Each structure stands twice: as structure tokens, then as C-alpha cells.
PDB file of C-alpha atoms in Angstrom:
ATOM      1  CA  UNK A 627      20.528  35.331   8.508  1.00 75.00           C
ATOM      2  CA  UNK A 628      21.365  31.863   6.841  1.00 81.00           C
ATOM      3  CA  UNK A 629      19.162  30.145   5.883  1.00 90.00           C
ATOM      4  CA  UNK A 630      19.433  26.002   4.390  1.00 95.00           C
ATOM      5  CA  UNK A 631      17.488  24.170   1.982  1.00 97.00           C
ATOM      6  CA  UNK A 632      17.080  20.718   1.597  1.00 98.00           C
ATOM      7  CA  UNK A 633      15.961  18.205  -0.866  1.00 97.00           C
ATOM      8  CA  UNK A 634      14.338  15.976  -1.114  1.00 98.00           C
ATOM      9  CA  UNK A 635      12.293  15.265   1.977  1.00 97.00           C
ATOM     10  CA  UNK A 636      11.994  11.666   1.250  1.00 98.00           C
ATOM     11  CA  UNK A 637      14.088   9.022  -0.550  1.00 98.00           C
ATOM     12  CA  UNK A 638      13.044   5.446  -0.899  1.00 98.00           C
ATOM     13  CA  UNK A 639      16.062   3.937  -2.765  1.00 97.00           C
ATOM     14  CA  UNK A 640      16.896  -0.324  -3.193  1.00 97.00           C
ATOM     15  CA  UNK A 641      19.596  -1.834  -1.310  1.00 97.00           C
ATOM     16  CA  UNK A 642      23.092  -1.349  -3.443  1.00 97.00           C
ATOM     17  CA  UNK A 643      21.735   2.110  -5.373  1.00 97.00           C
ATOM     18  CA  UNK A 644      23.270   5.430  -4.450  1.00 98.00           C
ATOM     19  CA  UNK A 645      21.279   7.960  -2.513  1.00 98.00           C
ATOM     20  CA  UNK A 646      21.902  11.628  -3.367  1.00 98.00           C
ATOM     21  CA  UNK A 647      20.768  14.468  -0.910  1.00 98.00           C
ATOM     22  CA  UNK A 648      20.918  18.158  -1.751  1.00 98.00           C
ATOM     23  CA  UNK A 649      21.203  21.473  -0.138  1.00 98.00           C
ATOM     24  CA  UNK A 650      21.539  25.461  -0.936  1.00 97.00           C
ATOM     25  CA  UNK A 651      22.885  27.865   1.549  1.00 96.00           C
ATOM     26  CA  UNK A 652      21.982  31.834   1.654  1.00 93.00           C
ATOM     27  CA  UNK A 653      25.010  33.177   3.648  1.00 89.00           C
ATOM     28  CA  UNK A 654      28.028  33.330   1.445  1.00 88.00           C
ATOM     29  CA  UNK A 655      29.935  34.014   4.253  1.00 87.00           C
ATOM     30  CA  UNK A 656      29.116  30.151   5.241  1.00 90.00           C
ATOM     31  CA  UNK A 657      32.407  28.034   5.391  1.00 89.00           C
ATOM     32  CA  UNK A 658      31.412  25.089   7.174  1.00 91.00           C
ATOM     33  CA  UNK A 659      28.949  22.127   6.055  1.00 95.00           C
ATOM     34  CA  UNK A 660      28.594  19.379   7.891  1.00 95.00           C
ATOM     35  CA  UNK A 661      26.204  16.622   7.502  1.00 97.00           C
ATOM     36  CA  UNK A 662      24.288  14.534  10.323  1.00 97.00           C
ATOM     37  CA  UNK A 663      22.820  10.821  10.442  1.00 97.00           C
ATOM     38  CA  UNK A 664      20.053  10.629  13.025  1.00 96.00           C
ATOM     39  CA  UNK A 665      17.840   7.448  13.850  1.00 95.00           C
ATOM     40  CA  UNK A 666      14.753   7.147  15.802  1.00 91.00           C
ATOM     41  CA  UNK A 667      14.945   8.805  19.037  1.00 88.00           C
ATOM     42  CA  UNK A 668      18.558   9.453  19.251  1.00 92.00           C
ATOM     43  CA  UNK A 669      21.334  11.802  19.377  1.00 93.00           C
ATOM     44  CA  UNK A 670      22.512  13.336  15.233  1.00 94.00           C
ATOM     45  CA  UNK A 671      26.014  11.549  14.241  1.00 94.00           C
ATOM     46  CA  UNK A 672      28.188  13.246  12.504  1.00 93.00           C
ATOM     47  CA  UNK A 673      28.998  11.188   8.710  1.00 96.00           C
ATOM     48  CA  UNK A 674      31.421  13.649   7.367  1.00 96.00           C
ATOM     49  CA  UNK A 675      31.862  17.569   7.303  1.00 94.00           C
ATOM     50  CA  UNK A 676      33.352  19.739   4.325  1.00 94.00           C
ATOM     51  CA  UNK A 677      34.912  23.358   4.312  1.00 90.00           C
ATOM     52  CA  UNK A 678      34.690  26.110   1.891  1.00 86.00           C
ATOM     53  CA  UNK A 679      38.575  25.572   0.462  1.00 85.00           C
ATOM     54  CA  UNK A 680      37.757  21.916  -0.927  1.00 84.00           C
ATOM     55  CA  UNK A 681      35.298  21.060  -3.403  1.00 91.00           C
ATOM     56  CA  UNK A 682      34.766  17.302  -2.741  1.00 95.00           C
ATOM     57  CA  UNK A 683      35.739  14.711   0.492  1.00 95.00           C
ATOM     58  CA  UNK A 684      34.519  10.681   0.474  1.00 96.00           C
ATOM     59  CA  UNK A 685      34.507   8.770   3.083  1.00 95.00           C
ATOM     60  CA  UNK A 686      34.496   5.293   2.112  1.00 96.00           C
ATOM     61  CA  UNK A 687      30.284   5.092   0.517  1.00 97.00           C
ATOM     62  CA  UNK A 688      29.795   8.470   1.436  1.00 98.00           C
ATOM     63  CA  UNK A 689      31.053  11.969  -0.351  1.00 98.00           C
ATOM     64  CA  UNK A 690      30.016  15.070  -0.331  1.00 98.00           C
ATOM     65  CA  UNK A 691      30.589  17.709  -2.861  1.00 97.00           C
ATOM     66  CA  UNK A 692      30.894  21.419  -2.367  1.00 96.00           C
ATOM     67  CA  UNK A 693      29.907  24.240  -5.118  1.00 95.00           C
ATOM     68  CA  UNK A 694      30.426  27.710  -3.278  1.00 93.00           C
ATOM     69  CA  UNK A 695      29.256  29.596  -6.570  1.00 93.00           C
ATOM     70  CA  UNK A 696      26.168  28.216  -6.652  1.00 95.00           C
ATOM     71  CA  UNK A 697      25.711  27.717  -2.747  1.00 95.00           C
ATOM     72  CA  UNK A 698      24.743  24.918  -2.646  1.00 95.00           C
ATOM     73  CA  UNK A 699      26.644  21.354  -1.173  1.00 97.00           C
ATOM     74  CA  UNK A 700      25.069  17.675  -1.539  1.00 98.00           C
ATOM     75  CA  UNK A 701      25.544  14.165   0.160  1.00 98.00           C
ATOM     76  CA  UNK A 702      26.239  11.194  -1.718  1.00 98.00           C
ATOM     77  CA  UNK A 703      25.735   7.852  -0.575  1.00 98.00           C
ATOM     78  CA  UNK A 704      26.896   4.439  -2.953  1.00 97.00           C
ATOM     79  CA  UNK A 705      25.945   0.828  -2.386  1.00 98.00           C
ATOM     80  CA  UNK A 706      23.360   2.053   0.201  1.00 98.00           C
ATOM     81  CA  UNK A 707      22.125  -0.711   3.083  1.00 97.00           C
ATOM     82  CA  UNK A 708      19.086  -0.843   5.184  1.00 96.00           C
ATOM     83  CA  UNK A 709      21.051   0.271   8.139  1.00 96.00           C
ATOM     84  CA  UNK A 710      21.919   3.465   6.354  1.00 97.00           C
ATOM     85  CA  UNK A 711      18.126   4.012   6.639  1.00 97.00           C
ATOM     86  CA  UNK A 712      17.861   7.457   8.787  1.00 97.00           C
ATOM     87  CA  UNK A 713      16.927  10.898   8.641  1.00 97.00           C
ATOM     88  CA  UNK A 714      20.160  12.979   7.464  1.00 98.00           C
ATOM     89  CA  UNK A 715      20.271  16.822   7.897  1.00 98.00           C
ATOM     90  CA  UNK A 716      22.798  19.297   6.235  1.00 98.00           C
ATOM     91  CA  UNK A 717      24.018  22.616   7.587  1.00 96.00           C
ATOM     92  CA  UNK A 718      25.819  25.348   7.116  1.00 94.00           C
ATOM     93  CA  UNK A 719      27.459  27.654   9.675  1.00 88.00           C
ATOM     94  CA  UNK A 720      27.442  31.307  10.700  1.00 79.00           C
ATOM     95  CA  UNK A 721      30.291  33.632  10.683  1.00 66.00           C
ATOM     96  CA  UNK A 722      32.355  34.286  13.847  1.00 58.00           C
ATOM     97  CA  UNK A 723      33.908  32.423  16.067  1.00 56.00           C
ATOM     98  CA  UNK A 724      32.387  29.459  17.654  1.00 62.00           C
ATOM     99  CA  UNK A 725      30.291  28.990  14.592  1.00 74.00           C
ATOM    100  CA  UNK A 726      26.518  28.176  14.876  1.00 86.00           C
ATOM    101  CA  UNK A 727      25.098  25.554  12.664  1.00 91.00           C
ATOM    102  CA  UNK A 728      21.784  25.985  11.064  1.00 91.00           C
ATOM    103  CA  UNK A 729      20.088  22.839  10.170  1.00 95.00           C
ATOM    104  CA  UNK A 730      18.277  21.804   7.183  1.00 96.00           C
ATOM    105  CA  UNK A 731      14.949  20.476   7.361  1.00 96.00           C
ATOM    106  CA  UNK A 732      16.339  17.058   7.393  1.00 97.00           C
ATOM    107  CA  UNK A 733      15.843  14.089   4.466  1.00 98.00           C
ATOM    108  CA  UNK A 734      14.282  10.694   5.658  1.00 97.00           C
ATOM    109  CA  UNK A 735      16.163   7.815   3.557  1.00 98.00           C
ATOM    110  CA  UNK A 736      14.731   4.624   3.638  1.00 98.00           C
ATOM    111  CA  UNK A 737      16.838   1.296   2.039  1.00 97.00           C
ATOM    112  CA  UNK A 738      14.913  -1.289   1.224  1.00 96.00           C
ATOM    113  CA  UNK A 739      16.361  -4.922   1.234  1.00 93.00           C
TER     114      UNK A 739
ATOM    115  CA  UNK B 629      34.656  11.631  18.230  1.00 65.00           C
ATOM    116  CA  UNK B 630      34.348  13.985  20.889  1.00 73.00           C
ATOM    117  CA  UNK B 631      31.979  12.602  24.391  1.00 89.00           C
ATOM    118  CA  UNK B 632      28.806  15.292  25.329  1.00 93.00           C
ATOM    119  CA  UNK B 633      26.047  13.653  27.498  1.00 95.00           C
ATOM    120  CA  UNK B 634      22.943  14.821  28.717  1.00 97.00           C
ATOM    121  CA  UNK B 635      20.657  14.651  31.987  1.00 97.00           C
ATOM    122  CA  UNK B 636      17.896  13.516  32.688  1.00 97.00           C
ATOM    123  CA  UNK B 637      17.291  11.590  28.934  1.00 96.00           C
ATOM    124  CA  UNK B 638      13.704  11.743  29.603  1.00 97.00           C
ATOM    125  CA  UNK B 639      11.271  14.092  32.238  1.00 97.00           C
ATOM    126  CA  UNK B 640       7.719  14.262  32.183  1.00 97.00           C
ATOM    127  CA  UNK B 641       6.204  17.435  34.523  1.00 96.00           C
ATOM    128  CA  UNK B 642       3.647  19.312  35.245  1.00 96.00           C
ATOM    129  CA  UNK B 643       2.105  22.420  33.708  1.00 97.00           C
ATOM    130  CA  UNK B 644       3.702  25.296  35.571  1.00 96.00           C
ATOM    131  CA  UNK B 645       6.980  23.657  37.223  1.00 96.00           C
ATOM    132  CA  UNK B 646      10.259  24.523  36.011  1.00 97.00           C
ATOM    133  CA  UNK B 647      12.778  21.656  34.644  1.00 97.00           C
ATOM    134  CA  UNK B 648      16.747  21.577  34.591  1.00 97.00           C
ATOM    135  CA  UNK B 649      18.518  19.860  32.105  1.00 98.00           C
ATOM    136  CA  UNK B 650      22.369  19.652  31.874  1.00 97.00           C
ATOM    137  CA  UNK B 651      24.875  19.148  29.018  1.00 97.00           C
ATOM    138  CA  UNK B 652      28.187  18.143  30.111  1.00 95.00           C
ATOM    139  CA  UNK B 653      31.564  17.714  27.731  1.00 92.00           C
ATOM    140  CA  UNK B 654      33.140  14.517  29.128  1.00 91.00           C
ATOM    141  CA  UNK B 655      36.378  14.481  27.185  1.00 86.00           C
ATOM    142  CA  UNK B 656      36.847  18.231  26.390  1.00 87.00           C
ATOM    143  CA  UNK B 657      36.366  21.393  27.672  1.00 88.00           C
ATOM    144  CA  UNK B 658      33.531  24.147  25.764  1.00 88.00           C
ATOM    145  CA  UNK B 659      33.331  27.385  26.598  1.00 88.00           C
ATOM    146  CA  UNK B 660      30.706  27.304  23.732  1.00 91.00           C
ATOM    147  CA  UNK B 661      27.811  25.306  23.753  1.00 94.00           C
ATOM    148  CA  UNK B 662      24.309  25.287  21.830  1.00 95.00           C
ATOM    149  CA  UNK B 663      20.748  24.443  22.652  1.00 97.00           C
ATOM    150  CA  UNK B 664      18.615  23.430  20.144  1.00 96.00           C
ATOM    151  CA  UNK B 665      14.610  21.883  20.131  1.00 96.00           C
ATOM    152  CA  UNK B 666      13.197  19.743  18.011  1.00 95.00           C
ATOM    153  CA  UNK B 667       9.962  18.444  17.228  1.00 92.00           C
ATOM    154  CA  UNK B 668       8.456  15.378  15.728  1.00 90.00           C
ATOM    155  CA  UNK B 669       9.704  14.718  12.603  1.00 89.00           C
ATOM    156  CA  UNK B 670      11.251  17.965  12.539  1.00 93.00           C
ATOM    157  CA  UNK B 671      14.579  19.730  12.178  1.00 94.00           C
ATOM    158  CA  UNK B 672      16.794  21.214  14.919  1.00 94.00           C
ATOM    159  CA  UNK B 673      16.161  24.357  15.659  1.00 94.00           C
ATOM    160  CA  UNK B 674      18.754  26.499  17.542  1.00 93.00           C
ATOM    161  CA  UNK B 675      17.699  28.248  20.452  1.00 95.00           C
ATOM    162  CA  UNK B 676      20.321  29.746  21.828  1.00 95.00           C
ATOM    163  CA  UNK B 677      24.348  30.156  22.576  1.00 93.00           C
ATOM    164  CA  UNK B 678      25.528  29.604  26.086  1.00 94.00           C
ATOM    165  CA  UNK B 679      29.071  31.033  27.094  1.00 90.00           C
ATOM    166  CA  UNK B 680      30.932  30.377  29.624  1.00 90.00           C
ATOM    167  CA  UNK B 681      31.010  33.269  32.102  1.00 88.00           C
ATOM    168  CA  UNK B 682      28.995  35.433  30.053  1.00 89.00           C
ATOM    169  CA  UNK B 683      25.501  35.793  29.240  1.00 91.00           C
ATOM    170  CA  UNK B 684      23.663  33.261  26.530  1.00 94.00           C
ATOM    171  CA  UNK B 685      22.841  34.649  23.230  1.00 93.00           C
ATOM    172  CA  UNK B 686      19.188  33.740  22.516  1.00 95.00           C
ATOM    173  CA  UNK B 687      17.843  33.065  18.629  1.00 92.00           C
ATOM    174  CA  UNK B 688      15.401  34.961  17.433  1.00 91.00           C
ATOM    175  CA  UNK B 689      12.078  34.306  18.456  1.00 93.00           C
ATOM    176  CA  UNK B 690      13.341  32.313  21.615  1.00 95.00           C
ATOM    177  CA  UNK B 691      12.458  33.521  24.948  1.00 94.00           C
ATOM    178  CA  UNK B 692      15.515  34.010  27.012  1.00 93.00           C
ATOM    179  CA  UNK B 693      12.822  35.026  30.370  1.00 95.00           C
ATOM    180  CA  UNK B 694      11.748  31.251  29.784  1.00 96.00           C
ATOM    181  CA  UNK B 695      14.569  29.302  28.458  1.00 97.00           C
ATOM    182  CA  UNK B 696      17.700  30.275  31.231  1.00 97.00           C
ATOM    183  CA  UNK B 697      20.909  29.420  29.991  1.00 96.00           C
ATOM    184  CA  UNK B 698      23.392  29.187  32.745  1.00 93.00           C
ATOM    185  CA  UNK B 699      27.041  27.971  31.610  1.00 93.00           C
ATOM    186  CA  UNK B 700      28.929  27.221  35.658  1.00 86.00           C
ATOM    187  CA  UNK B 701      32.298  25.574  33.875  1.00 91.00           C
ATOM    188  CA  UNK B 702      33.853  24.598  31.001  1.00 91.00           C
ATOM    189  CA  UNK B 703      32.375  21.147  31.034  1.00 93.00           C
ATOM    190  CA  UNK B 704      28.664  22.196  32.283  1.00 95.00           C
ATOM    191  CA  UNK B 705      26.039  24.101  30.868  1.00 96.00           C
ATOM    192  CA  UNK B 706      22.127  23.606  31.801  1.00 97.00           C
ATOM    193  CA  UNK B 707      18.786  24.916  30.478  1.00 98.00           C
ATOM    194  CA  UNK B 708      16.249  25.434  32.679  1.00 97.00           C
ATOM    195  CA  UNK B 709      12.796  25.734  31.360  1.00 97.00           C
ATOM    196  CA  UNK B 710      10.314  27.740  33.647  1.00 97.00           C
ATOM    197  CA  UNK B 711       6.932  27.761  34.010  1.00 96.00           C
ATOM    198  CA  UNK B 712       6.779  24.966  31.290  1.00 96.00           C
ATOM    199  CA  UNK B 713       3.726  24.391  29.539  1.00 96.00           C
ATOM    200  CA  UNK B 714       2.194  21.625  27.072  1.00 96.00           C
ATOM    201  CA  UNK B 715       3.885  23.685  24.017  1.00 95.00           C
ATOM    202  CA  UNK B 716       7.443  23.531  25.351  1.00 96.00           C
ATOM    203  CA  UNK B 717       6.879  19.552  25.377  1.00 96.00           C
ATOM    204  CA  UNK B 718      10.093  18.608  22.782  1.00 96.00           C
ATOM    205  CA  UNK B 719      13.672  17.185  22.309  1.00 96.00           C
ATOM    206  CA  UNK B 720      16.115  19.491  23.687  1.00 97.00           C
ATOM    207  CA  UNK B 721      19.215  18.076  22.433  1.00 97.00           C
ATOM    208  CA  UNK B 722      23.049  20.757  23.251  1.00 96.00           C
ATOM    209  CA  UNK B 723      25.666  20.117  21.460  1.00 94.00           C
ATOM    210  CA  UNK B 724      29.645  21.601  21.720  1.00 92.00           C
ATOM    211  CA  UNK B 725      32.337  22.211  19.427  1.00 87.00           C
ATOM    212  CA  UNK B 726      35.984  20.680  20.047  1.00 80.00           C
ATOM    213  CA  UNK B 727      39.199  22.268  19.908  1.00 67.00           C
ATOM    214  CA  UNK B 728      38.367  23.407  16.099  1.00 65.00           C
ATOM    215  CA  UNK B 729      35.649  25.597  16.522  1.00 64.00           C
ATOM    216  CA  UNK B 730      33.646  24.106  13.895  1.00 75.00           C
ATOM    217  CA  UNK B 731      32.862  20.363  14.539  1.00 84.00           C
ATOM    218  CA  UNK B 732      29.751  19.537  16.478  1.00 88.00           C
ATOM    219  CA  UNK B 733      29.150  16.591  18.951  1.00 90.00           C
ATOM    220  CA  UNK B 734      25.910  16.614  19.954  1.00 94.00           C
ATOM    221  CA  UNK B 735      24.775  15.321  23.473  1.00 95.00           C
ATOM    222  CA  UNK B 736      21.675  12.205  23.675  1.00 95.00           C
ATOM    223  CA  UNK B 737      19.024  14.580  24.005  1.00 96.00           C
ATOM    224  CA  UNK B 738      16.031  14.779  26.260  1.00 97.00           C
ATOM    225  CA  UNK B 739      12.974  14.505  25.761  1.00 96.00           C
ATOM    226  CA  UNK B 740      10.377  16.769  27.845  1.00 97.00           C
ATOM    227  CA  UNK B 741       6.542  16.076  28.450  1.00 97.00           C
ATOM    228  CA  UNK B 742       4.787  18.517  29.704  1.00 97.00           C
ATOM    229  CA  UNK B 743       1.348  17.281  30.982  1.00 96.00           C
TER     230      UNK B 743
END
């Protein structure tokens, strides 16, 4: 089955650097990556999503780039602020209909002022 | 984006009861919805696949005797954990996709303590 990768685990950047998260996918058959914000004791937000037919979608600060050769997809964040301090999780999703989403094992940024 | 909302946000029982927990879509109907659990500090993990007038599709691993998916409407799907012990004490958070199939909108989770 898929299976996600994610890197790093922790990211301590300074307010107004980028923040770059990375992840690698198993199932080439995988044509959905979406990426999730989630604070403290609350529901994941979606931030943005990609698909398999476009390399690269931004967001105002936040992008994520797509290389289905190499399987692997990555989250960029510019100008970062304390409030984007959260743990963000890729994933990629099955094959079939009503795709599942399997989650990688998350990133914990933390912005400091 | 898309409204899911869950009930009860938090529940604390005792060893041995059995605990409902319901996943609506307010804005949208699902005739797919997922569980998923997740620990401290953790990653979701995906338990199972519950469709609507059919049987759930459990994940690997995941008890399906122990974790009953029942999916009544197109808005409404609950877990119901039976016989809960200490180890099943976790975030249970469902999410559902919208009209495209792919996009996720996850519910406010709950968190269970098992005591």
C-alpha cells in the first residue's frame, strides 16, 4: 500500500525566513497531495492541495511543488509568522474512487518572533 | 470550505462501556466518509471507510468487531467503540470528501478517555 514520508520532523525557522517541508510517496498510482495545517487540539485545515497533471500551485506565502518522477512533493512557506507556527502533514491518496488519504507523520514548525 | 462537525468533542468513560460518536456533513452530502485516530503528537491514522448503505471497509490492523461503522444517511455516519479500554483512549477525528472526490474537510475531532 502507500506509504508517505516526511521531513523534517521539526523546523525552528525566524520570523520572515521561508520554511520548506518535504515528502516521498510509494504508490505511483498516487494523484492527489494535499497538505494540512493543524494547531493544538484542533481539527487539520486544509492550506492548499496539488494533483498529479501540475507541477507547482502558490497560494499567496505558500506553494507547493510536485515531482511525480521522483515521488516525492514539498511545501513551501515565505515570509513565515508566528501564527504559521503548527504541525503540517502531507498526503498522498489511494487509487479508486473516493480516494483515501494517507498521512505523513506530520512536521512541527515553530516561528519565532 | 466545505462544513463536517463532530459529537460529543470530548467523552471520558469507563473501562468496558461502549461510546458513539457522530460525524455529520452540514453543507453537503457524503456517501463517503473516513475515520481516522490519532495520538499524541502523532499522525492520523486511517481506520476505516464508511459507505453509505453498505458495509465499512476497515484498514489493516483495525478491528472492525470493535470499531462499528454505521453510515444511516448521506449527512451521518457514527463510530461506535465497544467495550473500550484505556488503549483506545485517542482523537478520533472523520473527515468527508465534497463533490470532487478528492478534497478532505475534516470534522473537530473528539477526544476519548478511557479511565
Amino acid at each position: 500500500g502507500e506509504n508517505v514520508e516526511q521531513h523534517p520532523s521539526t523546523l525552528s525557522v525566524q520570523e520572515g525566513d521561508s520554511a520548506v517541508i518535504k515528502c516521498t510517496y510509494s504508490d505511483s498510482a498516487s494523484n492527489y497531495f494535499p497538505w494540512y495545517k493543524q494547531e493544538l487540539g484542533k481539527r487539520p485545515q486544509l492550506i492548499i492541495d496539488i494533483r498529479s497533471n501540475v507541477g507547482e500551485k502558490k497560494d499567496q506565502r505558500i506553494a507547493v511543488t510536485l515531482n511525480k518522477t521522483a515521488k516525492h512533493f514539498s511545501l513551501h512557506i515565505t515570509e513565515t509568522q508566528p501564527e504559521d507556527s503548527a504541525v503540517y502533514f502531507c498526503a498522498a491518496s489511494t487509487s479508486g474512487g473516493y480516494n483515501k488519504l494517507i498521512f505523513g507523520a506530520g512536521t512541527r514548525l515553530a516561528v519565532h518572533p | 470550505g466545505a462544513v463536517v462537525s463532530q459529537h460529543p468533542s470530548r467523552v471520558i468513560c469507563k473501562s468496558g462501556t461502549s461510546v458513539k460518536i457522530e460525524c455529520r456533513s452540514l453543507d453537503f452530502q457524503a456517501t463517503t466518509m473516513f475515520w481516522y485516530r490519532q495520538f499524541p503528537k502523532k499522525s492520523l491514522m486511517l481506520m476505516a471507510t464508511s459507505n453509505e448503505g453498505s458495509k465499512a471497509t476497515y484498514e489493516q490492523g483495525v478491528e472492525k468487531d470493535k470499531f462499528l461503522i454505521n453510515h444511516a444517511s448521506l449527512t451521518l455516519s457514527t463510530l461506535t467503540v465497544t467495550s473500550a479500554h484505556p488503549e483506545d483512549s485517542s482523537f478520533y477525528i472523520c473527515s468527508a470528501p465534497t463533490g470532487s472526490k478528492d478534497t478532505q474537510y475534516f470534522g473537530p475531532g473528539t477526544r476519548l478517555t478511557v479511565l
